[in-house]
Coordinates of C-alpha atoms in Angstrom, one line a residue:
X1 CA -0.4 -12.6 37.1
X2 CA 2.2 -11.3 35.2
X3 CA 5.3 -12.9 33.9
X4 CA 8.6 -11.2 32.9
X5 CA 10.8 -12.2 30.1
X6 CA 14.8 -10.8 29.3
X7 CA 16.0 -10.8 26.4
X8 CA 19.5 -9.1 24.5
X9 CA 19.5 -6.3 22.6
X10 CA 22.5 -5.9 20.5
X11 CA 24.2 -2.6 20.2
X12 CA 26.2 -2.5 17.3
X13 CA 28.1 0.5 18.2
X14 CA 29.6 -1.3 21.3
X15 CA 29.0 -5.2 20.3
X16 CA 27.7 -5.4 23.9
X17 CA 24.0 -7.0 25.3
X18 CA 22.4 -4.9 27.1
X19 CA 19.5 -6.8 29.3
X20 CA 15.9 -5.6 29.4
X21 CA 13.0 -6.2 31.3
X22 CA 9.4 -7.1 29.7
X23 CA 6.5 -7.2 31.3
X24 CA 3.6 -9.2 29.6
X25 CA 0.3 -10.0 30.3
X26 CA 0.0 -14.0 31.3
X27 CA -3.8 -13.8 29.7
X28 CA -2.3 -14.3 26.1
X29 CA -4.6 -16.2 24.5
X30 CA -4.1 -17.6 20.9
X31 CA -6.0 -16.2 18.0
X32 CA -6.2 -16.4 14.2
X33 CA -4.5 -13.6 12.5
X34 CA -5.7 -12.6 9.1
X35 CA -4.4 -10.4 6.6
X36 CA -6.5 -9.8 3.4
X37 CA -6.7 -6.4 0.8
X38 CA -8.5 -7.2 -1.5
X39 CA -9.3 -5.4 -4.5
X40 CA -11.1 -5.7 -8.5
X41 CA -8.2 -6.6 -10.2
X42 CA -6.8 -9.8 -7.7
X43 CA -7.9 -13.2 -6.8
X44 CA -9.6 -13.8 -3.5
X45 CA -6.4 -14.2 -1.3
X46 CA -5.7 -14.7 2.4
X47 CA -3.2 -15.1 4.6
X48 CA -3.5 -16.8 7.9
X49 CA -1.6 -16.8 11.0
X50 CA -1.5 -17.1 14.5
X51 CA -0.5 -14.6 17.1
X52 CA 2.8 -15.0 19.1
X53 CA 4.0 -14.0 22.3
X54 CA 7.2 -11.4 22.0
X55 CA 10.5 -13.4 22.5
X56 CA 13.7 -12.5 21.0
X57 CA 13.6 -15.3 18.4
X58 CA 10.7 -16.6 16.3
X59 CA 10.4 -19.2 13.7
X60 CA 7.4 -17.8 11.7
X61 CA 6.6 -21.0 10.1
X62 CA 5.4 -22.1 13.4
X63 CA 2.8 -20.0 13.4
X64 CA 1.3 -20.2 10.0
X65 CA -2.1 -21.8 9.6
X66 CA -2.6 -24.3 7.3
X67 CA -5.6 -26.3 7.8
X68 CA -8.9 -23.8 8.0
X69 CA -12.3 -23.3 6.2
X70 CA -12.0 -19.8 5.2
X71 CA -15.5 -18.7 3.3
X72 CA -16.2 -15.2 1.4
X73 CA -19.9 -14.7 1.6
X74 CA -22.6 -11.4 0.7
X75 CA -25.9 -10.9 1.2
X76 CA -25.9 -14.1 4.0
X77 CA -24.8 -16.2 1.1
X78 CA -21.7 -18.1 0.4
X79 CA -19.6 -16.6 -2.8
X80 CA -16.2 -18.6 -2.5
X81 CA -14.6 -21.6 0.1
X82 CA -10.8 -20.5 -0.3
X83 CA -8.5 -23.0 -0.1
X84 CA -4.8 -23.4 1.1
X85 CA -1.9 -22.5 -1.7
X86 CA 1.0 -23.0 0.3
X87 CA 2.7 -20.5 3.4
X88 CA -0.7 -19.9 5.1
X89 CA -1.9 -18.4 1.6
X90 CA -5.7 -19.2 0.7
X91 CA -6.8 -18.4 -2.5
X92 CA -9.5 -19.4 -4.5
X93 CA -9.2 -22.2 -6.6
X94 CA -11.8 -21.0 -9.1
X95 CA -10.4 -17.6 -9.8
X96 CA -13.0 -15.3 -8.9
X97 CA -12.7 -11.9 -8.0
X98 CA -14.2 -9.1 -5.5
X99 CA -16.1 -6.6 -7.2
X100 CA -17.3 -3.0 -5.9
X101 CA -19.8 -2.0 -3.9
X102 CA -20.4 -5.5 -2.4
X103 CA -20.0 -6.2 1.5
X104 CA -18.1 -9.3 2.1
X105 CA -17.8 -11.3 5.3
X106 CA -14.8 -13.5 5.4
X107 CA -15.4 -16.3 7.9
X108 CA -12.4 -18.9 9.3
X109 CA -13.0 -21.9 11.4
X110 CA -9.7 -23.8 12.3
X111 CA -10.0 -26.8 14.5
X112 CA -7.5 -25.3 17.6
X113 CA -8.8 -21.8 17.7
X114 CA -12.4 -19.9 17.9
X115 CA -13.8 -18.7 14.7
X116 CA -13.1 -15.3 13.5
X117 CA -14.8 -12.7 10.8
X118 CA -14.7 -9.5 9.2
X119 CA -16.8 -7.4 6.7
X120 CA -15.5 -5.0 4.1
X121 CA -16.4 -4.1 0.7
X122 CA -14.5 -2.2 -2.2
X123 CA -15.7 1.3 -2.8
X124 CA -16.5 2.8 -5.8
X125 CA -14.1 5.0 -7.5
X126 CA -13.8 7.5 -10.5
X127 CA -11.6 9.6 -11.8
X128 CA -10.1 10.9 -15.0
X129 CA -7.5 12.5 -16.9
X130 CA -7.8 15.7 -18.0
X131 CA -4.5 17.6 -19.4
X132 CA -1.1 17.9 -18.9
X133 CA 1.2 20.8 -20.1
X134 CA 5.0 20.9 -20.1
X135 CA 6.2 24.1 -18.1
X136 CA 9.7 23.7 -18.4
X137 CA 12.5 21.7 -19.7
X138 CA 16.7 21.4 -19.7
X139 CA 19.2 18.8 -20.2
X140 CA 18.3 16.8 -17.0
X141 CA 15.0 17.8 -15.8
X142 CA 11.5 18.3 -17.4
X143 CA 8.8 19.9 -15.6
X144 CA 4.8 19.1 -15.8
X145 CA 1.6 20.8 -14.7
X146 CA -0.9 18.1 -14.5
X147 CA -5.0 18.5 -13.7
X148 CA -6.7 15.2 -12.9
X149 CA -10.6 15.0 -11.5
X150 CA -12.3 12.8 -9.1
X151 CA -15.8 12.3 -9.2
X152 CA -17.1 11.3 -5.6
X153 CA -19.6 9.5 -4.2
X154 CA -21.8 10.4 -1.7
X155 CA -20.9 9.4 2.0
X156 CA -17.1 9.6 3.5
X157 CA -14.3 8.5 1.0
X158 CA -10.8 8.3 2.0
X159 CA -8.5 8.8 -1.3
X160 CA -4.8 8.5 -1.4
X161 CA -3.0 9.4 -5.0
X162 CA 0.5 8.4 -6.1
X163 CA 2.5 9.4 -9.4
X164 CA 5.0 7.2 -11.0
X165 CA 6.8 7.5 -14.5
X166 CA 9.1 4.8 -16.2
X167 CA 13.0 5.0 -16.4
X168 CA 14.9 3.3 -19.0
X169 CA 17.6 1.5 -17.8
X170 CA 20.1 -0.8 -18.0
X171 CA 23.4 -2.6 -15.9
X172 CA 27.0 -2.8 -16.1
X173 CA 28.8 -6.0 -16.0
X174 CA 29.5 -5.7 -12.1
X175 CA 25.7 -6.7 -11.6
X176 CA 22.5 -4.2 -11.9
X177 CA 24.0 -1.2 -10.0
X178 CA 25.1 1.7 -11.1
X179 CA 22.1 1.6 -13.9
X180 CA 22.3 3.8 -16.9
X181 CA 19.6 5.9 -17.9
X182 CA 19.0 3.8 -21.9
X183 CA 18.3 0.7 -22.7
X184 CA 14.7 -0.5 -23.9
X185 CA 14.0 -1.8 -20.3
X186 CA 11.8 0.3 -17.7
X187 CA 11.1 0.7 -14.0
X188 CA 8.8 2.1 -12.4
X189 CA 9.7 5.3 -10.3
X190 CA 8.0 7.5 -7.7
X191 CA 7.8 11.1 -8.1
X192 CA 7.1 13.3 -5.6
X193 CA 4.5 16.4 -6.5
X194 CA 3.0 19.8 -5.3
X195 CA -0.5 20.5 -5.8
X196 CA -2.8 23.0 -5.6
X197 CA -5.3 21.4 -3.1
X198 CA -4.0 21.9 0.1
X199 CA -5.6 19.3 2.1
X200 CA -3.2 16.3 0.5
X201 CA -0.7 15.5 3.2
X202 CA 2.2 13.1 3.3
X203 CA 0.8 10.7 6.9
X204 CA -2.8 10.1 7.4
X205 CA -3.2 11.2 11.1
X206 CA -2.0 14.5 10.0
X207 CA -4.9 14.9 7.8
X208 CA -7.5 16.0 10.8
X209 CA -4.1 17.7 12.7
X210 CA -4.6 21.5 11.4
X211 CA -0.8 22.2 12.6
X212 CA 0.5 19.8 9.8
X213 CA -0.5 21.7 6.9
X214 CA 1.6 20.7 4.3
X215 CA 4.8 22.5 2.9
X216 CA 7.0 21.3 0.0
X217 CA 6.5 18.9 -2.0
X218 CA 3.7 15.8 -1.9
X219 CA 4.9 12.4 -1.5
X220 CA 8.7 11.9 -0.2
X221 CA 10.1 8.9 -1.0
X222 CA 7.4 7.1 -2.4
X223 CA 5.4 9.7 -3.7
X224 CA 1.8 8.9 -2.3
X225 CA -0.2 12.0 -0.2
X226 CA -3.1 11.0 1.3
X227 CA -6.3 13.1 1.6
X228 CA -10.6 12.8 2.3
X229 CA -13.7 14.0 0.6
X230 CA -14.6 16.2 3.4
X231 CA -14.5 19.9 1.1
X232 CA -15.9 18.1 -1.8
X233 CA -18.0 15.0 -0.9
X234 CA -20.4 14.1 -3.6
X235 CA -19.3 16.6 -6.2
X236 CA -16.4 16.5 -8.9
X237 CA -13.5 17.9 -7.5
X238 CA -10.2 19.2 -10.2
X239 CA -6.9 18.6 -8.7
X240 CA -3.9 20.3 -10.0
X241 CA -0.2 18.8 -9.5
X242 CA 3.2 19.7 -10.7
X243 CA 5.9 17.4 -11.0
X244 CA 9.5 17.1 -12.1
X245 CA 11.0 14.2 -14.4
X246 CA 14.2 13.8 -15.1
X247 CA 14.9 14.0 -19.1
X248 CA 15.5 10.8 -20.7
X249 CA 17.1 11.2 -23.9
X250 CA 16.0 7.5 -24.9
X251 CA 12.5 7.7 -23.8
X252 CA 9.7 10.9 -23.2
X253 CA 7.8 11.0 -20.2
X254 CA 5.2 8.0 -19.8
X255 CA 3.3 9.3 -16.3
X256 CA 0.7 7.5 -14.3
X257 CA -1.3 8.7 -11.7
X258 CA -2.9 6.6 -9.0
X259 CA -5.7 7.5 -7.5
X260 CA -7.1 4.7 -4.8
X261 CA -10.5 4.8 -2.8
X262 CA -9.6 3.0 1.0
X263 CA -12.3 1.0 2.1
X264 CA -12.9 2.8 6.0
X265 CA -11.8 -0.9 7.3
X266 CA -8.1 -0.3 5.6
X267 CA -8.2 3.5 6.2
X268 CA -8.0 3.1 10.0
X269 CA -5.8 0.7 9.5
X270 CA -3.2 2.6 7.6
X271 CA -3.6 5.4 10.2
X272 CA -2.7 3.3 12.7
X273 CA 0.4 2.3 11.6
X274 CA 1.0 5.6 11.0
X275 CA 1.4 6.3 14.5
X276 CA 3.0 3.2 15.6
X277 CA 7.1 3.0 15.1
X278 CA 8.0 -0.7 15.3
X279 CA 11.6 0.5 15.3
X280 CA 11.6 3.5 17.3
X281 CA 13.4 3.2 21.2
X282 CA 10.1 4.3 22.7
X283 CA 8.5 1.0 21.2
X284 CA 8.7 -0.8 24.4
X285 CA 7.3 1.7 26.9
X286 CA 4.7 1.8 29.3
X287 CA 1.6 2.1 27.3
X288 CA 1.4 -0.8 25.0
X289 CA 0.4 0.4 21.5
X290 CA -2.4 -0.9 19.7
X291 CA -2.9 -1.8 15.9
X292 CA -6.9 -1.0 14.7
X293 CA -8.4 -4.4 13.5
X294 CA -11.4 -4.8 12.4
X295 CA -11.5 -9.5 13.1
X296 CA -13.8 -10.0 15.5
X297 CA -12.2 -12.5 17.8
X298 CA -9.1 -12.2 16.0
X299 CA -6.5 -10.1 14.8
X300 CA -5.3 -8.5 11.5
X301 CA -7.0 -6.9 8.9
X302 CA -10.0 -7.7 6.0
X303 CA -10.6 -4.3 3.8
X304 CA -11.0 -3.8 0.4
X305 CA -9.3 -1.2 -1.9
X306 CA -10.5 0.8 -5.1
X307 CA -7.7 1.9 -7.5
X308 CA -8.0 4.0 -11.1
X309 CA -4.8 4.3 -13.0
X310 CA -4.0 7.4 -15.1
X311 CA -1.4 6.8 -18.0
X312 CA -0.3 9.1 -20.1
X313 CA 2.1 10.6 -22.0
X314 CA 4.4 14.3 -22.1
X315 CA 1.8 15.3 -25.2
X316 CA -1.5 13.6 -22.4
X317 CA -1.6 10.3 -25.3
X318 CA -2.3 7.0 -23.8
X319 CA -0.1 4.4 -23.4
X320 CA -1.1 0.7 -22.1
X321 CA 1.5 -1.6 -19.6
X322 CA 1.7 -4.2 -22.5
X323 CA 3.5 -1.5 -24.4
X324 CA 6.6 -1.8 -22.7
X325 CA 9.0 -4.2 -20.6
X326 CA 8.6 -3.0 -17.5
X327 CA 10.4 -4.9 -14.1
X328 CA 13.7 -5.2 -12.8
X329 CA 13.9 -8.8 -13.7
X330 CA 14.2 -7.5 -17.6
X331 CA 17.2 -5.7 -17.2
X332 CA 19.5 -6.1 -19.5
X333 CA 23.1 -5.6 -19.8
X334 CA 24.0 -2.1 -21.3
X335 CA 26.5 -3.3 -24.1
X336 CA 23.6 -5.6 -25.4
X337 CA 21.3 -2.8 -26.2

Protein backbone atom coordinates (compact mmCIF):
# COMPACT_ATOMS: atom_id res chain seq x y z
CA UNK A 1 0.00 0.00 0.00
CA UNK A 2 1.10 3.14 -0.96
CA UNK A 3 -0.12 6.53 -0.01
CA UNK A 4 0.39 9.89 -1.94
CA UNK A 5 0.96 13.17 -0.49
CA UNK A 6 0.86 16.96 -2.61
CA UNK A 7 2.50 19.48 -1.54
CA UNK A 8 3.48 23.38 -3.12
CA UNK A 9 6.54 24.17 -4.44
CA UNK A 10 7.18 27.76 -4.78
CA UNK A 11 8.62 29.28 -7.81
CA UNK A 12 10.01 32.37 -7.17
CA UNK A 13 10.44 33.53 -10.68
CA UNK A 14 6.58 33.38 -11.20
CA UNK A 15 5.16 33.50 -7.35
CA UNK A 16 3.06 30.58 -8.51
CA UNK A 17 2.44 26.80 -6.68
CA UNK A 18 3.02 24.35 -8.77
CA UNK A 19 1.41 20.84 -7.36
CA UNK A 20 3.41 17.64 -7.25
CA UNK A 21 2.76 14.18 -6.68
CA UNK A 22 4.82 11.94 -3.98
CA UNK A 23 4.67 8.67 -3.74
CA UNK A 24 5.85 7.05 -0.32
CA UNK A 25 6.12 3.91 1.02
CA UNK A 26 3.19 3.33 3.85
CA UNK A 27 5.84 0.84 5.69
CA UNK A 28 7.58 3.94 7.39
CA UNK A 29 8.44 2.88 10.48
CA UNK A 30 10.02 5.13 13.18
CA UNK A 31 13.64 4.84 14.05
CA UNK A 32 16.36 6.62 16.16
CA UNK A 33 18.58 8.76 14.18
CA UNK A 34 22.05 9.34 15.37
CA UNK A 35 24.58 11.64 14.43
CA UNK A 36 28.06 11.40 16.21
CA UNK A 37 31.95 12.32 14.78
CA UNK A 38 33.91 11.95 17.16
CA UNK A 39 37.43 12.62 17.39
CA UNK A 40 40.74 13.05 20.22
CA UNK A 41 40.33 16.51 20.74
CA UNK A 42 36.20 16.63 21.72
CA UNK A 43 33.95 15.41 24.39
CA UNK A 44 31.83 12.27 23.81
CA UNK A 45 28.80 14.01 21.98
CA UNK A 46 25.59 12.79 20.36
CA UNK A 47 22.88 13.90 18.83
CA UNK A 48 19.63 12.06 18.70
CA UNK A 49 16.70 12.15 16.59
CA UNK A 50 13.91 10.53 15.08
CA UNK A 51 13.19 10.00 11.44
CA UNK A 52 10.25 11.87 9.68
CA UNK A 53 8.10 11.24 6.95
CA UNK A 54 8.59 14.07 3.92
CA UNK A 55 5.86 16.77 4.20
CA UNK A 56 6.20 20.27 3.17
CA UNK A 57 6.50 21.57 6.75
CA UNK A 58 8.32 20.19 9.81
CA UNK A 59 8.79 21.29 13.26
CA UNK A 60 12.25 19.66 14.11
CA UNK A 61 11.76 19.90 17.69
CA UNK A 62 9.18 17.26 17.40
CA UNK A 63 11.39 14.94 16.54
CA UNK A 64 14.31 15.39 18.87
CA UNK A 65 14.92 12.72 21.48
CA UNK A 66 15.34 13.57 24.78
CA UNK A 67 14.94 10.75 27.10
CA UNK A 68 17.45 7.69 26.08
CA UNK A 69 20.33 5.64 27.66
CA UNK A 70 23.03 6.17 25.25
CA UNK A 71 26.33 4.10 26.36
CA UNK A 72 29.97 4.23 24.68
CA UNK A 73 31.63 0.91 25.40
CA UNK A 74 35.16 -1.20 24.08
CA UNK A 75 36.30 -4.29 24.45
CA UNK A 76 32.50 -5.50 25.71
CA UNK A 77 32.90 -3.00 28.50
CA UNK A 78 31.16 0.12 29.32
CA UNK A 79 33.46 3.39 29.00
CA UNK A 80 30.85 6.35 29.33
CA UNK A 81 26.66 6.54 30.00
CA UNK A 82 26.08 10.01 28.08
CA UNK A 83 23.63 12.08 29.27
CA UNK A 84 21.15 14.62 27.82
CA UNK A 85 22.60 18.53 27.42
CA UNK A 86 19.74 20.00 25.96
CA UNK A 87 18.33 19.89 21.90
CA UNK A 88 18.80 16.02 21.71
CA UNK A 89 22.63 16.69 22.54
CA UNK A 90 24.19 13.83 24.89
CA UNK A 91 27.37 14.43 26.12
CA UNK A 92 29.32 13.15 28.81
CA UNK A 93 29.04 14.55 31.95
CA UNK A 94 32.51 13.58 33.09
CA UNK A 95 34.47 14.97 30.17
CA UNK A 96 36.20 12.11 28.77
CA UNK A 97 37.40 11.73 25.50
CA UNK A 98 37.81 9.07 22.54
CA UNK A 99 41.20 8.11 21.90
CA UNK A 100 42.80 6.32 18.71
CA UNK A 101 42.91 3.03 17.76
CA UNK A 102 40.03 1.95 20.09
CA UNK A 103 36.68 0.39 18.58
CA UNK A 104 33.72 1.96 20.21
CA UNK A 105 30.18 0.69 20.16
CA UNK A 106 27.60 3.35 20.92
CA UNK A 107 24.44 1.70 22.20
CA UNK A 108 20.81 3.76 22.60
CA UNK A 109 17.74 2.34 24.18
CA UNK A 110 14.69 4.83 24.24
CA UNK A 111 11.48 3.65 25.71
CA UNK A 112 9.17 4.19 22.11
CA UNK A 113 11.64 2.87 19.61
CA UNK A 114 14.04 -0.40 19.20
CA UNK A 115 17.52 -0.16 20.21
CA UNK A 116 20.12 0.88 17.88
CA UNK A 117 24.17 0.66 17.61
CA UNK A 118 27.22 1.35 15.78
CA UNK A 119 31.00 0.66 16.00
CA UNK A 120 33.82 2.95 14.87
CA UNK A 121 37.13 3.89 16.10
CA UNK A 122 39.59 6.80 15.40
CA UNK A 123 42.51 5.89 13.28
CA UNK A 124 45.82 6.68 13.77
CA UNK A 125 47.42 9.46 11.95
CA UNK A 126 50.93 11.07 11.28
CA UNK A 127 52.24 13.59 9.59
CA UNK A 128 54.76 16.33 9.60
CA UNK A 129 56.10 19.44 8.38
CA UNK A 130 58.82 19.62 6.42
CA UNK A 131 59.68 23.10 4.44
CA UNK A 132 58.28 25.81 2.86
CA UNK A 133 59.93 28.21 0.37
CA UNK A 134 58.58 31.50 -0.93
CA UNK A 135 58.50 31.41 -4.86
CA UNK A 136 57.17 34.55 -5.53
CA UNK A 137 55.91 37.80 -4.22
CA UNK A 138 54.17 41.39 -5.31
CA UNK A 139 52.09 43.93 -3.80
CA UNK A 140 48.96 41.67 -3.47
CA UNK A 141 49.86 38.22 -3.77
CA UNK A 142 52.61 35.91 -2.25
CA UNK A 143 53.37 32.57 -3.56
CA UNK A 144 54.50 29.32 -1.55
CA UNK A 145 55.93 25.89 -2.42
CA UNK A 146 55.16 23.73 0.55
CA UNK A 147 56.33 19.82 1.14
CA UNK A 148 54.47 18.00 3.97
CA UNK A 149 54.84 13.96 4.73
CA UNK A 150 52.48 11.43 5.88
CA UNK A 151 53.64 8.46 7.48
CA UNK A 152 50.91 5.60 6.92
CA UNK A 153 49.76 2.79 8.55
CA UNK A 154 49.35 -0.30 7.31
CA UNK A 155 45.79 -1.32 6.02
CA UNK A 156 43.40 1.15 3.86
CA UNK A 157 43.49 4.95 5.06
CA UNK A 158 41.35 7.42 3.65
CA UNK A 159 43.05 11.02 4.11
CA UNK A 160 41.61 14.32 3.13
CA UNK A 161 43.95 17.65 3.59
CA UNK A 162 42.93 21.23 3.82
CA UNK A 163 45.07 24.56 4.00
CA UNK A 164 44.03 27.64 5.74
CA UNK A 165 46.02 30.98 6.62
CA UNK A 166 44.81 33.88 8.83
CA UNK A 167 43.60 37.36 7.52
CA UNK A 168 43.72 40.34 9.55
CA UNK A 169 40.76 42.24 9.50
CA UNK A 170 38.61 44.65 10.71
CA UNK A 171 34.79 46.54 10.05
CA UNK A 172 33.54 49.75 9.11
CA UNK A 173 30.86 51.37 11.12
CA UNK A 174 27.98 50.01 8.74
CA UNK A 175 28.47 46.53 10.48
CA UNK A 176 31.41 43.80 9.66
CA UNK A 177 31.19 44.04 5.80
CA UNK A 178 33.26 45.34 3.62
CA UNK A 179 36.32 44.17 6.04
CA UNK A 180 39.72 45.71 5.75
CA UNK A 181 42.67 43.79 5.43
CA UNK A 182 44.55 45.41 9.26
CA UNK A 183 43.57 45.28 12.35
CA UNK A 184 45.10 42.81 15.05
CA UNK A 185 42.01 40.48 14.63
CA UNK A 186 42.16 37.21 12.37
CA UNK A 187 40.02 34.68 10.49
CA UNK A 188 40.60 31.91 9.27
CA UNK A 189 40.59 31.48 5.37
CA UNK A 190 40.66 28.62 2.92
CA UNK A 191 43.09 28.44 0.21
CA UNK A 192 42.90 26.44 -2.55
CA UNK A 193 46.32 24.47 -3.75
CA UNK A 194 48.07 22.46 -6.63
CA UNK A 195 50.11 19.62 -5.82
CA UNK A 196 52.34 17.39 -7.15
CA UNK A 197 50.56 14.08 -6.33
CA UNK A 198 48.06 13.58 -8.66
CA UNK A 199 45.74 11.34 -7.03
CA UNK A 200 44.18 14.37 -4.66
CA UNK A 201 40.84 15.23 -6.03
CA UNK A 202 38.22 17.79 -5.13
CA UNK A 203 34.78 14.97 -4.52
CA UNK A 204 35.41 11.61 -3.08
CA UNK A 205 33.58 9.40 -5.62
CA UNK A 206 35.90 10.78 -8.18
CA UNK A 207 38.74 9.33 -6.51
CA UNK A 208 38.23 5.61 -7.95
CA UNK A 209 36.62 7.44 -11.36
CA UNK A 210 39.92 7.45 -13.71
CA UNK A 211 38.03 10.18 -16.11
CA UNK A 212 38.18 12.80 -13.18
CA UNK A 213 41.70 13.30 -12.96
CA UNK A 214 42.26 16.48 -11.61
CA UNK A 215 43.07 19.84 -13.40
CA UNK A 216 43.60 23.17 -11.74
CA UNK A 217 43.82 23.90 -8.64
CA UNK A 218 42.99 21.57 -5.31
CA UNK A 219 40.24 22.53 -3.09
CA UNK A 220 37.63 25.25 -4.55
CA UNK A 221 35.89 27.00 -2.24
CA UNK A 222 36.90 25.41 0.79
CA UNK A 223 40.13 24.24 -0.03
CA UNK A 224 39.98 20.50 1.11
CA UNK A 225 40.99 17.50 -1.75
CA UNK A 226 40.48 14.32 -0.68
CA UNK A 227 42.69 11.29 -1.56
CA UNK A 228 43.59 7.27 -0.24
CA UNK A 229 46.76 5.40 0.62
CA UNK A 230 46.34 3.08 -2.28
CA UNK A 231 50.09 4.10 -4.14
CA UNK A 232 51.73 4.41 -0.76
CA UNK A 233 50.02 2.27 1.98
CA UNK A 234 52.33 1.65 4.82
CA UNK A 235 55.26 3.73 3.68
CA UNK A 236 56.04 7.64 4.10
CA UNK A 237 54.77 9.40 1.39
CA UNK A 238 56.20 13.49 0.53
CA UNK A 239 53.55 15.63 -0.76
CA UNK A 240 54.30 18.75 -2.47
CA UNK A 241 51.68 21.83 -2.75
CA UNK A 242 51.76 25.37 -3.93
CA UNK A 243 49.63 27.91 -2.89
CA UNK A 244 48.89 31.66 -3.20
CA UNK A 245 48.22 34.22 -0.24
CA UNK A 246 47.33 37.36 -0.60
CA UNK A 247 50.07 39.90 0.97
CA UNK A 248 49.11 41.39 4.08
CA UNK A 249 51.03 44.32 4.82
CA UNK A 250 50.01 44.11 8.63
CA UNK A 251 50.67 40.42 9.08
CA UNK A 252 53.15 37.60 7.15
CA UNK A 253 51.75 34.43 6.20
CA UNK A 254 50.69 32.19 9.32
CA UNK A 255 49.68 28.74 7.14
CA UNK A 256 48.19 25.53 8.43
CA UNK A 257 47.82 22.43 6.87
CA UNK A 258 45.24 19.84 7.77
CA UNK A 259 45.70 16.60 7.29
CA UNK A 260 42.63 14.24 8.66
CA UNK A 261 42.61 10.30 8.67
CA UNK A 262 38.43 9.22 8.02
CA UNK A 263 37.51 6.43 9.95
CA UNK A 264 35.96 3.84 6.83
CA UNK A 265 32.46 4.42 8.78
CA UNK A 266 32.64 8.36 7.96
CA UNK A 267 34.51 7.84 4.60
CA UNK A 268 31.45 6.19 3.00
CA UNK A 269 29.54 8.44 4.47
CA UNK A 270 31.10 11.55 3.01
CA UNK A 271 31.00 9.77 -0.40
CA UNK A 272 27.62 9.39 -0.24
CA UNK A 273 26.66 12.70 0.17
CA UNK A 274 28.83 13.34 -2.40
CA UNK A 275 26.51 11.90 -4.81
CA UNK A 276 23.38 12.89 -3.36
CA UNK A 277 22.00 16.66 -4.29
CA UNK A 278 19.40 17.58 -1.73
CA UNK A 279 18.70 20.63 -3.91
CA UNK A 280 19.03 19.46 -7.32
CA UNK A 281 15.41 19.17 -9.49
CA UNK A 282 16.20 15.47 -10.01
CA UNK A 283 15.94 15.00 -6.12
CA UNK A 284 12.56 13.66 -6.33
CA UNK A 285 12.79 11.06 -9.08
CA UNK A 286 12.05 7.67 -9.45
CA UNK A 287 14.79 5.91 -7.74
CA UNK A 288 14.92 7.04 -4.23
CA UNK A 289 18.49 7.89 -3.16
CA UNK A 290 20.03 6.35 -0.30
CA UNK A 291 22.39 7.89 2.40
CA UNK A 292 25.27 4.93 3.72
CA UNK A 293 24.72 4.40 7.52
CA UNK A 294 26.43 2.39 9.38
CA UNK A 295 23.24 2.16 12.82
CA UNK A 296 22.02 -0.98 12.81
CA UNK A 297 18.38 -0.60 13.23
CA UNK A 298 18.60 2.96 12.83
CA UNK A 299 19.74 5.73 10.89
CA UNK A 300 22.57 8.33 10.83
CA UNK A 301 26.00 8.04 11.36
CA UNK A 302 28.74 6.91 14.34
CA UNK A 303 32.57 7.39 12.90
CA UNK A 304 35.45 8.69 14.26
CA UNK A 305 38.00 11.14 12.73
CA UNK A 306 41.86 11.62 13.03
CA UNK A 307 43.18 15.14 12.46
CA UNK A 308 47.07 16.56 12.61
CA UNK A 309 47.44 20.28 12.16
CA UNK A 310 50.51 21.93 10.46
CA UNK A 311 51.20 25.56 11.59
CA UNK A 312 53.63 27.51 10.37
CA UNK A 313 54.94 30.43 9.27
CA UNK A 314 56.35 32.33 5.53
CA UNK A 315 60.18 31.55 7.13
CA UNK A 316 58.39 27.36 8.22
CA UNK A 317 58.59 28.91 12.30
CA UNK A 318 55.82 27.64 14.51
CA UNK A 319 53.20 29.55 15.73
CA UNK A 320 50.49 28.21 18.37
CA UNK A 321 46.38 29.31 18.18
CA UNK A 322 46.83 31.03 21.64
CA UNK A 323 49.13 33.40 19.81
CA UNK A 324 46.50 35.28 18.19
CA UNK A 325 42.69 36.45 18.28
CA UNK A 326 41.33 34.49 15.95
CA UNK A 327 37.09 34.42 15.27
CA UNK A 328 34.75 36.71 13.81
CA UNK A 329 33.17 37.50 17.06
CA UNK A 330 36.68 39.59 17.86
CA UNK A 331 36.30 41.89 15.23
CA UNK A 332 36.87 45.09 15.86
CA UNK A 333 35.96 48.35 14.48
CA UNK A 334 38.80 49.70 12.03
CA UNK A 335 39.09 53.31 13.61
CA UNK A 336 39.80 51.56 17.03
CA UNK A 337 42.87 49.79 15.93
Amino acid sequence: MKHLAIIGLSVFSIHCAIPVELEFDSNFAEKVVIFAEFEPDSLWTVNLGRNVIYTDSINWNEYIITEATVTISADSEIKESLIHVGQGIFQSPHGSRPVPETQYTITVNTPALPEVSASSKIPAIQADFVKIQELSSDATMRSFRIHIRIVDQIGQDNYSLQIHHLEPICHNDRGIPPFMNRGETTIWRSVSFNSDFPEIRDNVPDINDPSSAQTGAVGGSYGEGFFTDRSFEGQSKMIELTIDVPHYDVLPPYIQVSITNWSHELWSYIEYQSVVDLFGPSYFEENPKFIYSNIQGGLGIFGGKNQEHLRFDHEGASWDLNEFQIGFELVQPCDSQ
